[in-house]
mmCIF file with all atom_site columns, C-alpha atoms in Angstrom:
data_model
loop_
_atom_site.group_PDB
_atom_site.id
_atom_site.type_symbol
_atom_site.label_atom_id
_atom_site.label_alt_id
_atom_site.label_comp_id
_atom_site.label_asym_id
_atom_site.label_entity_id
_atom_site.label_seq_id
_atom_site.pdbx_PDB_ins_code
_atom_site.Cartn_x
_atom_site.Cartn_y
_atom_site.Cartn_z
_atom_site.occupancy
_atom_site.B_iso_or_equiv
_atom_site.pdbx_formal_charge
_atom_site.auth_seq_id
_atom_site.auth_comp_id
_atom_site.auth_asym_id
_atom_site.auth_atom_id
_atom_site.pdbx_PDB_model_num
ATOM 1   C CA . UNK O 1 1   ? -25.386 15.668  0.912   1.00 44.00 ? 1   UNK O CA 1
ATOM 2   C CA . UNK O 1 2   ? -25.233 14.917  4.841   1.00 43.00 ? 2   UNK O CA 1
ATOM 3   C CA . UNK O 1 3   ? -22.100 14.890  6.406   1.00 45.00 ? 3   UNK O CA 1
ATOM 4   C CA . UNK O 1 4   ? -20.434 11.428  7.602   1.00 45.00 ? 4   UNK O CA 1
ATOM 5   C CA . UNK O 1 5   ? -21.632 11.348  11.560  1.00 48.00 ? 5   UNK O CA 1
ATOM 6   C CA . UNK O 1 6   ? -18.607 9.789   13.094  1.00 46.00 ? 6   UNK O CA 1
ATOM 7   C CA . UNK O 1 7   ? -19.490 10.023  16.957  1.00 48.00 ? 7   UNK O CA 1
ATOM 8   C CA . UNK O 1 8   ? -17.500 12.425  19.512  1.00 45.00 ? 8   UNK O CA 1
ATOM 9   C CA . UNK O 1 9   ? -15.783 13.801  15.974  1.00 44.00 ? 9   UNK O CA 1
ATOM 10  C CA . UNK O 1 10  ? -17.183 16.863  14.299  1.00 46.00 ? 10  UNK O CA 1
ATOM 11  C CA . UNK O 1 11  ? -18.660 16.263  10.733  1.00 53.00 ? 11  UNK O CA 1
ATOM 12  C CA . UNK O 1 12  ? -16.086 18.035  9.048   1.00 65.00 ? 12  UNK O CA 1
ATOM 13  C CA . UNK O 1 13  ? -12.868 16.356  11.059  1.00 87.00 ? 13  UNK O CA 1
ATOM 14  C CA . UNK O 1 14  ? -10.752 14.883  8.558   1.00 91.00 ? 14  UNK O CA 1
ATOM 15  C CA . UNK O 1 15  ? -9.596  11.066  8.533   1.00 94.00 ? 15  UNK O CA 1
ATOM 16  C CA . UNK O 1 16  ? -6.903  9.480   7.660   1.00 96.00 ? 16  UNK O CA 1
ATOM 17  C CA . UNK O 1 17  ? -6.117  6.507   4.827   1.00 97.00 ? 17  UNK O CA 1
ATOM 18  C CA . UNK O 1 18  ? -3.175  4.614   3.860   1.00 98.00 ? 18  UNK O CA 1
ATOM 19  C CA . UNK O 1 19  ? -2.717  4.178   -0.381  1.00 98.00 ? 19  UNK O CA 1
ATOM 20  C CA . UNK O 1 20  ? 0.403   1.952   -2.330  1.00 98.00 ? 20  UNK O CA 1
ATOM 21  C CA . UNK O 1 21  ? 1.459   3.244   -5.459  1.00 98.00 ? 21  UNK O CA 1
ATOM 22  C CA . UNK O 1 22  ? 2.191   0.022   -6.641  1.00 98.00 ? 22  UNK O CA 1
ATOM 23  C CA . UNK O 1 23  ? 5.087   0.063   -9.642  1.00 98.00 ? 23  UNK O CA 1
ATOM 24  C CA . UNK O 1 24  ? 7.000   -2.162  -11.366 1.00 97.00 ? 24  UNK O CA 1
ATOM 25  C CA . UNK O 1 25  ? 10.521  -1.336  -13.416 1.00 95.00 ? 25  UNK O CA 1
ATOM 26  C CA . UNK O 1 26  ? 10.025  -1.938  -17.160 1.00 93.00 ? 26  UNK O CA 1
ATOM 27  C CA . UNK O 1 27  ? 14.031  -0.808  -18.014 1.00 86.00 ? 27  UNK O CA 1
ATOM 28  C CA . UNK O 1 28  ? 16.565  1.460   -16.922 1.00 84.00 ? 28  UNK O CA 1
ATOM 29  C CA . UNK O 1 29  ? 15.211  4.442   -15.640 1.00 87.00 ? 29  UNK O CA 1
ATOM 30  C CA . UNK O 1 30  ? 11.810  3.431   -17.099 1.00 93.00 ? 30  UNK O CA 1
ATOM 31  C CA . UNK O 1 31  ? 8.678   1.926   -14.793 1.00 96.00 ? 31  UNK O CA 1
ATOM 32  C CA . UNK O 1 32  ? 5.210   1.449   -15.159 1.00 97.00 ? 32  UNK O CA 1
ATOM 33  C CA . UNK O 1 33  ? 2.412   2.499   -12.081 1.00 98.00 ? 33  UNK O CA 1
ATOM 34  C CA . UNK O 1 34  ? -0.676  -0.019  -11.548 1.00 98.00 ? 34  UNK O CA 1
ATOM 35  C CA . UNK O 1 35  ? -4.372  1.736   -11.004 1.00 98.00 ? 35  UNK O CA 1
ATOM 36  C CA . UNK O 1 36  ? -7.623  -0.249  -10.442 1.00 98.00 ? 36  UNK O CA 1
ATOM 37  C CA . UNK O 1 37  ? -11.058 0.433   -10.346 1.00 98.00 ? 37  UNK O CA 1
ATOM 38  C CA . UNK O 1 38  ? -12.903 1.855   -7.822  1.00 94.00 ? 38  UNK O CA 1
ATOM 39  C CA . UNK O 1 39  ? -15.715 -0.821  -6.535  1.00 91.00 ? 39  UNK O CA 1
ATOM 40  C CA . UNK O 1 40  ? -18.522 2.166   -6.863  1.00 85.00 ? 40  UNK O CA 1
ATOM 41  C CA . UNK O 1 41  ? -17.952 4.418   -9.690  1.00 89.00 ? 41  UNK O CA 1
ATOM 42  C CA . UNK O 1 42  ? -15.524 2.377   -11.670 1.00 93.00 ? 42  UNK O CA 1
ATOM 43  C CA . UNK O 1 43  ? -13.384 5.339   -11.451 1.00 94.00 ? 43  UNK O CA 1
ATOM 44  C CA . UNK O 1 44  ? -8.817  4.455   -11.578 1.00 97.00 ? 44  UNK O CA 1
ATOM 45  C CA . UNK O 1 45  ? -7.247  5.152   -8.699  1.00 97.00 ? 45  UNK O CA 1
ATOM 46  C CA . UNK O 1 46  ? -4.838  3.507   -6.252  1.00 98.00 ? 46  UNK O CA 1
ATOM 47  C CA . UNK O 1 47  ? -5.555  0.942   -3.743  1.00 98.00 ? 47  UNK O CA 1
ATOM 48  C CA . UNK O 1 48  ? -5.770  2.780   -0.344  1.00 97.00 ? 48  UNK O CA 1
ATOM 49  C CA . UNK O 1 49  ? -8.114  1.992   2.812   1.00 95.00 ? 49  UNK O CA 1
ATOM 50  C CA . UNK O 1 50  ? -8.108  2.601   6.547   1.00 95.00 ? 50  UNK O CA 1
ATOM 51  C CA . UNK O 1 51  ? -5.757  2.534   9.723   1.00 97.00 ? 51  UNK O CA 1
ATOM 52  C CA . UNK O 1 52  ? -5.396  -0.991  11.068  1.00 97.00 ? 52  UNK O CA 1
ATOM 53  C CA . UNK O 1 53  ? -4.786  -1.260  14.654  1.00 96.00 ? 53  UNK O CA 1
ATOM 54  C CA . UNK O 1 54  ? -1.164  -2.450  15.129  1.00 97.00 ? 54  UNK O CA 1
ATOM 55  C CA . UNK O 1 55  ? 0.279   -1.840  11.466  1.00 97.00 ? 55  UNK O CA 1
ATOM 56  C CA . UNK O 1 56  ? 2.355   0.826   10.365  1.00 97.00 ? 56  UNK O CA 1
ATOM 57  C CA . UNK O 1 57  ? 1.131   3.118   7.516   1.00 97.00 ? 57  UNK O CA 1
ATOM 58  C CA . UNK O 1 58  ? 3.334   1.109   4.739   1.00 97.00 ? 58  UNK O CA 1
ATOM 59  C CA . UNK O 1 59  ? 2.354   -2.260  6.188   1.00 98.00 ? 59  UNK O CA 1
ATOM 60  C CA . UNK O 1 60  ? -1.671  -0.763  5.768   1.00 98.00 ? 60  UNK O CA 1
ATOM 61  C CA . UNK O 1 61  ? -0.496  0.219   2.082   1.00 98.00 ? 61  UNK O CA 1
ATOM 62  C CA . UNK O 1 62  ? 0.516   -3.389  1.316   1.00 98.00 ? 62  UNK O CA 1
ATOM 63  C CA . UNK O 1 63  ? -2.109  -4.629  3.065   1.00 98.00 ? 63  UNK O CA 1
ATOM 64  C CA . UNK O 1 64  ? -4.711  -2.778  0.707   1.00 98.00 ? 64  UNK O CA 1
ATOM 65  C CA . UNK O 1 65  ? -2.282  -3.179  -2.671  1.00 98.00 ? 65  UNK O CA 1
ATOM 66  C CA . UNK O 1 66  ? -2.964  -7.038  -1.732  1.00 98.00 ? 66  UNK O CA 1
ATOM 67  C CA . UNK O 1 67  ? -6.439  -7.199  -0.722  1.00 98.00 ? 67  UNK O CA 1
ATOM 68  C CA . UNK O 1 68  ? -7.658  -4.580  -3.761  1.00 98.00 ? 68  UNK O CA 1
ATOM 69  C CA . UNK O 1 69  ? -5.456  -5.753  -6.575  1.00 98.00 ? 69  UNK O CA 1
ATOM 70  C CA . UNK O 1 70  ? -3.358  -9.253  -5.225  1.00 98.00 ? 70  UNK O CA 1
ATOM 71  C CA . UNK O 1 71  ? -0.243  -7.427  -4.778  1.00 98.00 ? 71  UNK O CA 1
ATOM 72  C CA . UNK O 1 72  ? 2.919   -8.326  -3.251  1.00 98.00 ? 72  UNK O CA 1
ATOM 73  C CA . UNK O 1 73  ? 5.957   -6.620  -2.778  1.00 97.00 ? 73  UNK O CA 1
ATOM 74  C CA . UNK O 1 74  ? 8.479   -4.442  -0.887  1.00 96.00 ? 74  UNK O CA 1
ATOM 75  C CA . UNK O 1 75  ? 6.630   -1.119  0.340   1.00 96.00 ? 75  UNK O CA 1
ATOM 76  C CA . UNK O 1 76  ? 8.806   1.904   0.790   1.00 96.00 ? 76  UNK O CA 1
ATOM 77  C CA . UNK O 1 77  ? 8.831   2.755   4.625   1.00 95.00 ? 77  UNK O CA 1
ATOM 78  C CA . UNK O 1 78  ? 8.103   6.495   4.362   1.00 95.00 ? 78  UNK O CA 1
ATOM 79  C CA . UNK O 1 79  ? 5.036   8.209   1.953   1.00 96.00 ? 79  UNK O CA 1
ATOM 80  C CA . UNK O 1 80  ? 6.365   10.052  -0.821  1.00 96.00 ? 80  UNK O CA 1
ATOM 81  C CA . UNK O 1 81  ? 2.883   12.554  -0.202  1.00 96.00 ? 81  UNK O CA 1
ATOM 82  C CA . UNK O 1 82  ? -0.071  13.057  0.679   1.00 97.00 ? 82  UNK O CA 1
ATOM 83  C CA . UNK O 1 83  ? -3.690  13.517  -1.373  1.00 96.00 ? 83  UNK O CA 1
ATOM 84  C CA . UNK O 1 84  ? -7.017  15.019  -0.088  1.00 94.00 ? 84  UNK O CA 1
ATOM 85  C CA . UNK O 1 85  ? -10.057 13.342  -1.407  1.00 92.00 ? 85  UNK O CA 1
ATOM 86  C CA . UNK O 1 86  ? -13.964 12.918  -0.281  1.00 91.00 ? 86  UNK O CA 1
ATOM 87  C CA . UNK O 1 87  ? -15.098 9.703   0.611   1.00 88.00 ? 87  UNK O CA 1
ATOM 88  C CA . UNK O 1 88  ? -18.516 9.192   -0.283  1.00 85.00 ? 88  UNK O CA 1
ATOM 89  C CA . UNK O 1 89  ? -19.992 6.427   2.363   1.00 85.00 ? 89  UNK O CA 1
ATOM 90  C CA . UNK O 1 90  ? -23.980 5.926   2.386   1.00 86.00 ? 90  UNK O CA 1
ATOM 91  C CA . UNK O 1 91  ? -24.060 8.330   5.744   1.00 86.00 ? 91  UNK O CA 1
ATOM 92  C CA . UNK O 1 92  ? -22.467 10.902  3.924   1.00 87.00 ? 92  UNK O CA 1
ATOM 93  C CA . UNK O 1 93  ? -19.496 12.370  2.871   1.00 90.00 ? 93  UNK O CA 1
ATOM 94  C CA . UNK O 1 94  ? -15.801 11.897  4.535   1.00 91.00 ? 94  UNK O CA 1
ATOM 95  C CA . UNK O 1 95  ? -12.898 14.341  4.064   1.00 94.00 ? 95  UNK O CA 1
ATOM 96  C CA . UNK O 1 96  ? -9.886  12.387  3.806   1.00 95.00 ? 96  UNK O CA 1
ATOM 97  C CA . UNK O 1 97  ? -5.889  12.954  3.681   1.00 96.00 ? 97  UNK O CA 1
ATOM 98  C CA . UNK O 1 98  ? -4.060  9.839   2.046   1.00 97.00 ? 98  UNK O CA 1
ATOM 99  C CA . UNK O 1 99  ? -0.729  8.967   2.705   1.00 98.00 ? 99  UNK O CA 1
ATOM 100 C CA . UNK O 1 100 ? 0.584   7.468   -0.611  1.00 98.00 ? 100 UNK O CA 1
ATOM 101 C CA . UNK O 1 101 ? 3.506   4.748   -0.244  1.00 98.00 ? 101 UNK O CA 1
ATOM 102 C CA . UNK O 1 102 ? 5.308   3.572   -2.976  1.00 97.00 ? 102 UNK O CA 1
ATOM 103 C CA . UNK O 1 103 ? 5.203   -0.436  -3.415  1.00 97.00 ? 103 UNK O CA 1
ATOM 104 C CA . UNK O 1 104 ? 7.520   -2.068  -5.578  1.00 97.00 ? 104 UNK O CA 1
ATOM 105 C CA . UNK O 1 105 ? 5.562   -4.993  -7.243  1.00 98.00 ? 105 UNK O CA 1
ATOM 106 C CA . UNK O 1 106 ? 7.215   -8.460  -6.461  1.00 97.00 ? 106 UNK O CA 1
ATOM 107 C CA . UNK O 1 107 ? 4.055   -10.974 -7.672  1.00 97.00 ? 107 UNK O CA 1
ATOM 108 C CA . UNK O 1 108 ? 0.726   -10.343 -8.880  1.00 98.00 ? 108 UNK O CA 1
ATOM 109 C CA . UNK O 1 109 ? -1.778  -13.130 -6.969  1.00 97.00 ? 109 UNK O CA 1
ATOM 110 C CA . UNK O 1 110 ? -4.792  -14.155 -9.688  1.00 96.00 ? 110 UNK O CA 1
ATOM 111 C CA . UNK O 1 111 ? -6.556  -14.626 -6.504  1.00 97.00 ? 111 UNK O CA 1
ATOM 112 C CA . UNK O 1 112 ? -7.204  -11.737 -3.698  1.00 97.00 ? 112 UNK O CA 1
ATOM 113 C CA . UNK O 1 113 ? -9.904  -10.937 -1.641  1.00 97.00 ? 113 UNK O CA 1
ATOM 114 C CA . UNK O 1 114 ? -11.748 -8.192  -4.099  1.00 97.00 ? 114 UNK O CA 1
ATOM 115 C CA . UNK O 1 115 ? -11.059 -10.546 -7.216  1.00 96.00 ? 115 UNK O CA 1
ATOM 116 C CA . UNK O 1 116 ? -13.929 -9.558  -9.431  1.00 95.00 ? 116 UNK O CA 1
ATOM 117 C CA . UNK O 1 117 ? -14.885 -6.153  -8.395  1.00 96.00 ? 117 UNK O CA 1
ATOM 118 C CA . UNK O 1 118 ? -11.597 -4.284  -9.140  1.00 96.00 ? 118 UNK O CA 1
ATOM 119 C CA . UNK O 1 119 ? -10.146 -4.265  -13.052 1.00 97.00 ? 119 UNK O CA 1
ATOM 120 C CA . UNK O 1 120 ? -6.149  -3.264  -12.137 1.00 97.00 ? 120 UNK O CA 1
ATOM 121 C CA . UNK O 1 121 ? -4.076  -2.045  -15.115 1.00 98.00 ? 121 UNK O CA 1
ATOM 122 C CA . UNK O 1 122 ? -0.966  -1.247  -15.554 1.00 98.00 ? 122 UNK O CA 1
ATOM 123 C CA . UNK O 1 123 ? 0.375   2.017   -17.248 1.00 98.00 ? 123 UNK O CA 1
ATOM 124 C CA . UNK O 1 124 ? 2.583   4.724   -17.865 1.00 97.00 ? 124 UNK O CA 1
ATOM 125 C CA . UNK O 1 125 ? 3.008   7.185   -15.278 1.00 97.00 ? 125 UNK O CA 1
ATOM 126 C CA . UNK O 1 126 ? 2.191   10.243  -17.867 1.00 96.00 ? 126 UNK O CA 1
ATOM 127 C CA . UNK O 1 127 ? -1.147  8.158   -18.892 1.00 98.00 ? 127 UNK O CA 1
ATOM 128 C CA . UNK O 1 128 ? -1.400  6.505   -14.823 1.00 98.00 ? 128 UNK O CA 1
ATOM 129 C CA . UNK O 1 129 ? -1.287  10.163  -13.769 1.00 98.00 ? 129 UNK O CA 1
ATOM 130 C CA . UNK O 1 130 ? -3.977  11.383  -16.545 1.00 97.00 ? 130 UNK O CA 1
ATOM 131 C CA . UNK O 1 131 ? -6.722  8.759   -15.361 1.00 97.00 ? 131 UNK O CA 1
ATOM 132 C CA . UNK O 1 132 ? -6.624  9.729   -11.467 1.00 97.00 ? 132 UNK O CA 1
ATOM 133 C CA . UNK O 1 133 ? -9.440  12.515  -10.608 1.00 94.00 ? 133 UNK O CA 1
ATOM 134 C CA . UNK O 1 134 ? -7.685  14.025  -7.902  1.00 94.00 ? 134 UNK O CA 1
ATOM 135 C CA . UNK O 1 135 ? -4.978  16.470  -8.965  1.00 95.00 ? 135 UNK O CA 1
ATOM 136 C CA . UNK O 1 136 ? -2.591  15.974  -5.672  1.00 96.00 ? 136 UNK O CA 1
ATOM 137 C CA . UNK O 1 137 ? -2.127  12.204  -7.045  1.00 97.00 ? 137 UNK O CA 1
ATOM 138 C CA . UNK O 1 138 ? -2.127  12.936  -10.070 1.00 97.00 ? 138 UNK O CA 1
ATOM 139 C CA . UNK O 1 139 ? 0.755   15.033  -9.033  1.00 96.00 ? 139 UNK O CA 1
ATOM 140 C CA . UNK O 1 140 ? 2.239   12.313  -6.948  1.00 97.00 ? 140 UNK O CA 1
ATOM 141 C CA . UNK O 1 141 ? 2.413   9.919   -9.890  1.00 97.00 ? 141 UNK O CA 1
ATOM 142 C CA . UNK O 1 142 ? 3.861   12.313  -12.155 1.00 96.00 ? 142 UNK O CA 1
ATOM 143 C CA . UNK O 1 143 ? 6.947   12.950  -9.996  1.00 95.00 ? 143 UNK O CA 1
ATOM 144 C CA . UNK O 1 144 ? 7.390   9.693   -8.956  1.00 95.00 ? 144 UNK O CA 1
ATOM 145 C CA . UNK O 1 145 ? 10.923  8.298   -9.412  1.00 93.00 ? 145 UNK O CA 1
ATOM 146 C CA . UNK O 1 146 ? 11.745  4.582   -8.312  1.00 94.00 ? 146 UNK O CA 1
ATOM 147 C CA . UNK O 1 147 ? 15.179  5.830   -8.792  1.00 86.00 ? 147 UNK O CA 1
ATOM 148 C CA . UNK O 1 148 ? 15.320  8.963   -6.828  1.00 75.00 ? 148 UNK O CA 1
ATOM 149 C CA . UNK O 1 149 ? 18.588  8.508   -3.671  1.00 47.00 ? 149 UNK O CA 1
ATOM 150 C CA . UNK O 1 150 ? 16.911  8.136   -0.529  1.00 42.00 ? 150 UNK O CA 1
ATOM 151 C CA . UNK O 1 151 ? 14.549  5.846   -0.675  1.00 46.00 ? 151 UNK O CA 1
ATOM 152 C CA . UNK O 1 152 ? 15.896  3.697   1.501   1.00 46.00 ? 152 UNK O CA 1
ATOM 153 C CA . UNK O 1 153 ? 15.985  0.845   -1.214  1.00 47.00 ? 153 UNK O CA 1
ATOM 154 C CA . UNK O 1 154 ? 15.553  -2.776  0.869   1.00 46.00 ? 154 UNK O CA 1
ATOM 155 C CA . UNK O 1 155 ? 14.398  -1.401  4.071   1.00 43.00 ? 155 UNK O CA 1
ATOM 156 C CA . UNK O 1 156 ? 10.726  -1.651  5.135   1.00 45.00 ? 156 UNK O CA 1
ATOM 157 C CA . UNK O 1 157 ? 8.560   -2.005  8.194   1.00 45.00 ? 157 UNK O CA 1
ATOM 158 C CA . UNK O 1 158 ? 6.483   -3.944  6.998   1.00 46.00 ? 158 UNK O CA 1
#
């Protein structure tokens, strides 16, 4: 497969993306992590897109969590990691590192902008974790601890 021609930028140059890992606290100690579909291959994963110009990487999280899956909620302001991944776009292939940003679910909206091409689910994070492809998130959402000191509970940027 040809490589992604992005201009000035060598084939290989990798890009950057902004993902939520959108949860939502079921009990003490206890939460559950939301995946969708991807719009191509039907494959879980998290909601995640591109840089916008003039948002922070948190606000382009929540941004995504709504538009993919009608989320809204309180993003964490600081990634908790990051995942490499392949894009596959019609001009090729684009290596990308993900920034992954915890959002703590608020409201689901029945209505958002990809309505009908996503399925979103919730699960655990043992099963959440065992339905990603990529190993670095699946790694991410195995560690993942809404509890863990530090997180800067309330604060946000976006």
């Amino acid at each position: 497969m040809k490589k992604l021609d992005m201009g000035a930028q060598t084939p290989q140059e990798t890009e950057s993306q902004y993902a939520a890992l959108c949860f939502r606290r079921t009990g003490k100690n206890e939460h559950e992590v939301l995946l969708i579909t991807s719009r191509d291959t039907g494959r879980w994963v998290i909601p995640k897109g591109w840089p916008m110009k003039g948002k922070s990487g948190s606000q382009c999280a929540l941004r995504e969590a709504f538009e993919e899956a009608g989320v809204e909620g309180l993003p964490w302001p600081m990634p908790i990691g990051v995942y490499a991944y392949d894009k596959v776009l019609t001009a090729g292939v684009q290596p990308c590192i993900v920034s992954v940003y915890p959002v703590e679910v608020d409201r689901m909206r029945n209505e958002f902008p990809e309505k009908g091409q996503r399925e979103r689910k919730w699960f655990k994070p043992k099963k959440a974790a065992e339905k990603v492809d990529e190993p670095e998130l699946r790694s991410l959402i195995k560690s993942f601890d809404p509890g863990k000191a530090g997180k800067a509970l309330g604060s946000s940027d976006a």
